[in-house]
Short mmCIF file of C-alpha atoms in Angstrom, two decimals:
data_model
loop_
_atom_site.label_atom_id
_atom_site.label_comp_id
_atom_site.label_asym_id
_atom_site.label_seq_id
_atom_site.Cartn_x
_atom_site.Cartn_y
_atom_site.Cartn_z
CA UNK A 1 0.00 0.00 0.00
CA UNK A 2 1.47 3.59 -0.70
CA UNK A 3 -1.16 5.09 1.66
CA UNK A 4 1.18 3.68 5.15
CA UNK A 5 2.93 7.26 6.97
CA UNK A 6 6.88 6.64 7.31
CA UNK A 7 7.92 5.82 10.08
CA UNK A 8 4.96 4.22 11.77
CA UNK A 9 4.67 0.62 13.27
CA UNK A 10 2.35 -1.75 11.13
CA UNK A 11 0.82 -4.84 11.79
CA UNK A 12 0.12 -7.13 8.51
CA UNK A 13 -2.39 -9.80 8.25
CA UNK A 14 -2.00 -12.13 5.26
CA UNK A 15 -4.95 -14.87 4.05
CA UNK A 16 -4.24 -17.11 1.45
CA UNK A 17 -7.38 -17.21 -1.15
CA UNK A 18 -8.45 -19.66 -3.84
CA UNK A 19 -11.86 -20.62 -5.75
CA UNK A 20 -12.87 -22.54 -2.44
CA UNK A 21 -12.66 -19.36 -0.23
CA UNK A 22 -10.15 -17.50 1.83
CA UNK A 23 -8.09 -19.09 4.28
CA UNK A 24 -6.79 -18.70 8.21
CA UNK A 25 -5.10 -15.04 8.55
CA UNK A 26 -1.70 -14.83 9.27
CA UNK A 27 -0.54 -11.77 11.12
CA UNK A 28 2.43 -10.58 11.74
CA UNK A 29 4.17 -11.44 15.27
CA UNK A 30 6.41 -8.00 15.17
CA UNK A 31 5.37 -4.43 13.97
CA UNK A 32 6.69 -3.70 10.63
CA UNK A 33 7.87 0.03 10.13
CA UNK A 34 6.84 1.42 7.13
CA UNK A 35 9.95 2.96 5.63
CA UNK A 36 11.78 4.71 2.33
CA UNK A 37 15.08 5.97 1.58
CA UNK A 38 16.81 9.25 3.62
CA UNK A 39 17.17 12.50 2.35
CA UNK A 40 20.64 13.17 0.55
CA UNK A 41 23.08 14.24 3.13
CA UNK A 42 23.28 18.12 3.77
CA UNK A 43 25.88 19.42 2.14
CA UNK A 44 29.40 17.82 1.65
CA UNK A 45 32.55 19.85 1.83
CA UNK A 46 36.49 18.95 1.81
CA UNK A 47 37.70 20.44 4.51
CA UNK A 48 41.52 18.97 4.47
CA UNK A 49 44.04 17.50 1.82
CA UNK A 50 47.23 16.00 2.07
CA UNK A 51 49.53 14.85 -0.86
CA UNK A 52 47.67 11.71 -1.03
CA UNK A 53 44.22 12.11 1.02
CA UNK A 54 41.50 14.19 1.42
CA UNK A 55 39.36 14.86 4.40
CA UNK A 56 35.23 14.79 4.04
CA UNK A 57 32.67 16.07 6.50
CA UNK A 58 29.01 16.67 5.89
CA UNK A 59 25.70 17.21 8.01
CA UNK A 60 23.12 14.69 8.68
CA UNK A 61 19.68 14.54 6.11
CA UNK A 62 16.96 16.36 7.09
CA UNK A 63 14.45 13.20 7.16
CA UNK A 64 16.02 9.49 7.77
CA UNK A 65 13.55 8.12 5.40
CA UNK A 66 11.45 6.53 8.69
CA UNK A 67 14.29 4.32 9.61
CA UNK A 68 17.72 4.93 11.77
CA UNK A 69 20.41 5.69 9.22
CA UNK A 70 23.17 3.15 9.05
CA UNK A 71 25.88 4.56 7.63
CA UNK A 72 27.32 6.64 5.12
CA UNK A 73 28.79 5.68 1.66
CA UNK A 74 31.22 7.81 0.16
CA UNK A 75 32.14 8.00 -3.33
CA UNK A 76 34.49 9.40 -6.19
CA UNK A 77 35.88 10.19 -9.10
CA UNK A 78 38.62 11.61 -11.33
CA UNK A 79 37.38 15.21 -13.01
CA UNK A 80 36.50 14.59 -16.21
CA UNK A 81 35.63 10.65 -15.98
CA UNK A 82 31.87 9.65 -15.95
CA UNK A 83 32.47 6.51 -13.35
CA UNK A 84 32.25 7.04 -9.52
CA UNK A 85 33.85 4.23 -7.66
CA UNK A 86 33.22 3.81 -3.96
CA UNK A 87 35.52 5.18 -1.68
CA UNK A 88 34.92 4.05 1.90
CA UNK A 89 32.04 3.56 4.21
CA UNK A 90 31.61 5.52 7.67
CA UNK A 91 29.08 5.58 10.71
CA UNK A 92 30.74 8.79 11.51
CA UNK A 93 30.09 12.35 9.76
CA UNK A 94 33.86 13.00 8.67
CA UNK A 95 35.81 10.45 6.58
CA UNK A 96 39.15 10.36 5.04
CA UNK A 97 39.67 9.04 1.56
CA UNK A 98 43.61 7.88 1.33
CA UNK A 99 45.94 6.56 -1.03
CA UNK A 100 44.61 9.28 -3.50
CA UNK A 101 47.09 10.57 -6.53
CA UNK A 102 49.02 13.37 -5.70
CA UNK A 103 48.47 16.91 -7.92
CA UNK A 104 45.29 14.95 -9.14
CA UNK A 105 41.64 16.76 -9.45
CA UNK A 106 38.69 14.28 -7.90
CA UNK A 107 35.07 15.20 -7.18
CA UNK A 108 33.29 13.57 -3.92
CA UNK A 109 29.33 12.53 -2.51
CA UNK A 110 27.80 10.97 -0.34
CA UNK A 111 25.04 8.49 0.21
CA UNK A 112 22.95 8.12 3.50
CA UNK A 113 21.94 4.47 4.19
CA UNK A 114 18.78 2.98 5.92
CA UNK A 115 17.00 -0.28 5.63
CA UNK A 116 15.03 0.70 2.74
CA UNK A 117 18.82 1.36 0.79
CA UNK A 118 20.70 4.52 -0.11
CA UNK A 119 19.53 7.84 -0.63
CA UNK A 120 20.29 10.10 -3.46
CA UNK A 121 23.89 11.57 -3.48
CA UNK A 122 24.91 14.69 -1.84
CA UNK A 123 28.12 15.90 -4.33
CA UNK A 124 30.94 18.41 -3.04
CA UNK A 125 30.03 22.30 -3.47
CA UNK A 126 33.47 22.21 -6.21
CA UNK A 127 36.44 19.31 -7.02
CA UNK A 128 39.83 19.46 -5.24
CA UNK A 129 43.01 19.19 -6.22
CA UNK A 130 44.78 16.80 -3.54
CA UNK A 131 48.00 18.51 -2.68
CA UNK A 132 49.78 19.15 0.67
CA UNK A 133 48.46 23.10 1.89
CA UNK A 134 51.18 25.67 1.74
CA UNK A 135 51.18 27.22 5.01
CA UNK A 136 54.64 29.25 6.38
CA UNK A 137 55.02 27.90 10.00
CA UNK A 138 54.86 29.09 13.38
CA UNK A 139 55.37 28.67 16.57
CA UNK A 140 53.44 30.03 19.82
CA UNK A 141 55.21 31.56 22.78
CA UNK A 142 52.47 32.85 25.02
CA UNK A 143 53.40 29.81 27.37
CA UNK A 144 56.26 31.26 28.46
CA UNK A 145 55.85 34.49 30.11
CA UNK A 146 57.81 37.30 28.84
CA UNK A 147 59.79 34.31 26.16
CA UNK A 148 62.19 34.08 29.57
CA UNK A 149 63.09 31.08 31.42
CA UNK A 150 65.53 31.08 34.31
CA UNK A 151 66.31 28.40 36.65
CA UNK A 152 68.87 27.48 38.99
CA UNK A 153 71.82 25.76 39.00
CA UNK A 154 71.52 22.40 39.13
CA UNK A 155 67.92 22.17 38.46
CA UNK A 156 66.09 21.22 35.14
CA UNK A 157 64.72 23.47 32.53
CA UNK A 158 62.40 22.55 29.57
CA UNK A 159 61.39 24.76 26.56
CA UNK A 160 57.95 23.26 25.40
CA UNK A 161 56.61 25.19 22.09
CA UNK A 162 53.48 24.25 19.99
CA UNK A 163 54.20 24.72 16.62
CA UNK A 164 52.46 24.23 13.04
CA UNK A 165 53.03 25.00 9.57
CA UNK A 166 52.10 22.64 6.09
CA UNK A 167 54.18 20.81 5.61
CA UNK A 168 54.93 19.75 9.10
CA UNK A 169 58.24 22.22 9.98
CA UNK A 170 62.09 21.10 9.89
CA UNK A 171 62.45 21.89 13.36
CA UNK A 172 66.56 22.90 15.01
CA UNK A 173 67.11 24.62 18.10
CA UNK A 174 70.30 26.66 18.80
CA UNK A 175 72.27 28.45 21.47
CA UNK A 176 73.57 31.70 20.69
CA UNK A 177 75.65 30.05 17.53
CA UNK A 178 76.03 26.90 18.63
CA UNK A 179 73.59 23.99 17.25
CA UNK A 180 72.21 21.78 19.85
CA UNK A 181 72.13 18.15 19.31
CA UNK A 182 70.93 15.38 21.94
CA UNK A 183 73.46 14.71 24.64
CA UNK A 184 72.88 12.90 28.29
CA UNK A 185 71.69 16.52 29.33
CA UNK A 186 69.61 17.92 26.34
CA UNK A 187 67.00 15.77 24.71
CA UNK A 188 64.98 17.24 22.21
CA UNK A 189 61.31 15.60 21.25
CA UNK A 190 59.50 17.08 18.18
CA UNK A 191 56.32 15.96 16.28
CA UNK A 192 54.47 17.76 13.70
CA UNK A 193 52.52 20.26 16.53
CA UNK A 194 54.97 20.42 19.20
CA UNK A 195 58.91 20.53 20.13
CA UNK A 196 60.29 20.09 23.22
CA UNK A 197 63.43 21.28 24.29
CA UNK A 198 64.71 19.33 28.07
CA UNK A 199 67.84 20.04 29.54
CA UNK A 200 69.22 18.78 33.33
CA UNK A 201 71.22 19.58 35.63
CA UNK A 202 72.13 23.12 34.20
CA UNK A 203 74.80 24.93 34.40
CA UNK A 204 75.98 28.97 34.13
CA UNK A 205 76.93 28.19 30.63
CA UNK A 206 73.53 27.03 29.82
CA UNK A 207 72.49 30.55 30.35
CA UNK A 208 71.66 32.59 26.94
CA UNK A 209 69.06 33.16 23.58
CA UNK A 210 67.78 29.92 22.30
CA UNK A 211 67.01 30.12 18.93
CA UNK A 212 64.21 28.16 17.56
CA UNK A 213 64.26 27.71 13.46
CA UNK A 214 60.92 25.86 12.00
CA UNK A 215 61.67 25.99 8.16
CA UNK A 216 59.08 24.06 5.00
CA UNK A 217 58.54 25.13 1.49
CA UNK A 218 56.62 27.82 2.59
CA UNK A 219 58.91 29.68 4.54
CA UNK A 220 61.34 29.92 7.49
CA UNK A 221 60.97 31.19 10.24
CA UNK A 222 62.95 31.86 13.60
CA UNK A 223 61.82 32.42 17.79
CA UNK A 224 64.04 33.29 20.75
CA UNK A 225 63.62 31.93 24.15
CA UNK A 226 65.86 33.72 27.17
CA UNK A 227 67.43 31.03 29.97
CA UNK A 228 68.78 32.37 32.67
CA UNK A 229 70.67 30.26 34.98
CA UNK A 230 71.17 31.94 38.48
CA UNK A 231 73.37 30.51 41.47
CA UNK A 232 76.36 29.61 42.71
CA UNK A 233 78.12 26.98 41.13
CA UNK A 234 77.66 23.80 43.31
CA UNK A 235 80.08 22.36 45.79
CA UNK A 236 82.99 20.77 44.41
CA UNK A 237 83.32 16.99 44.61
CA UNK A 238 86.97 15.31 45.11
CA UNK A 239 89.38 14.43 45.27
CA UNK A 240 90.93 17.20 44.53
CA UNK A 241 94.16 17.28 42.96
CA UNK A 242 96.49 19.94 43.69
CA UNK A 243 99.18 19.96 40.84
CA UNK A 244 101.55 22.58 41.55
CA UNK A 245 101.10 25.58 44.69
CA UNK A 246 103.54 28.55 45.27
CA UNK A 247 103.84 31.15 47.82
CA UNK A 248 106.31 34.27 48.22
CA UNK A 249 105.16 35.68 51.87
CA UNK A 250 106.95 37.71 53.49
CA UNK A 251 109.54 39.25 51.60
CA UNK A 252 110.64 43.29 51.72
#
């Protein structure tokens, strides 16, 4: 019947008839929901590329067709070719489609999915070109008061800076002119949003501008962090080896 609302429980009875009559009714032992396909998704927009992927995100349909929606299936194609091929699958409202050609143009949609199938496609507003995003890097400071550390001697200092930039930054730290490498006093951590500069048991000559350089094909840029190392030095630990001592007292 086409007269059922979506979304509404039914009960069915079924009768078999011939020429001798109609038979015993069968109904139905569970309500049967009377359903259709979603709405298209609301639109679909890339909102992230890489050199080989491209990140999808869309809002849900305005009607679920009478039945929960299942998932999403995403789809695409090269610009200019007339065949979509299916491109992943997602309960989630964001997807990423990897392992896509590099400097390549592709167009995206989507499909909601209930019981009753797949709904019309929702396409992308405009086709991307997958590439990595050009974007000079950076780092923010406003962790450390004043971009001035000091510490005593002795003690432990760390530099921690969040830092971005597409591609992810070529990241060196320095010391006045000298380049700082890992030693069993300095480590330094980096990943693509943060680098971490740790160094123990300072010392005066710790003390000085630290110069951070984040450098990718978009530009190159450089930060200065102040350490200031304060204190006496700490006692000395022998032996101690006296190698040579002279004295001229008392002479007119």
């Amino acid at each position: 019947s086409s007269d059922l609302a979506e979304g509404v429980p039914y009960f069915f009875r079924v009768a078999a008839q011939n020429e001798y009559g109609v038979g015993e009714p069968y109904e139905t032992p569970d309500p049967i929901v009377a359903t259709e396909e979603p709405a298209p998704p609301k639109r679909l927009d890339v909102v992230d590329t890489s050199k080989s992927s491209a990140t999808l995100a869309w809002l849900k349909p305005d009607h679920d067709g009478g039945s929960r929606i299942t998932g999403y299936l995403l789809e695409m194609k090269q610009k200019g070719s007339d065949h979509w091929i299916e491109a992943g699958m997602t309960k989630h409202l964001t997807y990423t489609v990897e392992n896509l050609t590099e400097n390549t143009e592709y167009e995206f949609r989507v499909r909601a999915k209930n019981d009753a199938g797949f709904s019309e496609p929702r396409e992308a507003f405009s086709s991307v070109i997958i590439k990595e995003p050009q974007i000079e890097p950076t780092a923010d400071l406003s962790g450390i008061t004043r971009q001035l550390i000091t510490c005593k001697t002795g003690n432990k200092f760390t530099i921690d800076v969040p830092i971005s930039g597409r591609p992810a930054p070529k990241v060196s730290w320095k010391l006045e002119e000298m380049r700082l490498k890992e030693t069993d006093r300095v480590s330094i951590k980096t990943t693509k949003d943060r680098t971490t500069l740790h160094v123990k048991d300072s010392m005066r000559g710790d003390s000085g501008k630290y110069y951070l350089t984040l450098e990718n094909t978009a530009g190159l840029k450089t930060f200065t962090v102040t350490v200031n190392v304060i204190g006496r030095p700490g006692p000395v630990t022998g032996p101690v080896e006296i190698s040579s001592v002279s004295a001229e007292i008392g002479r007119a």
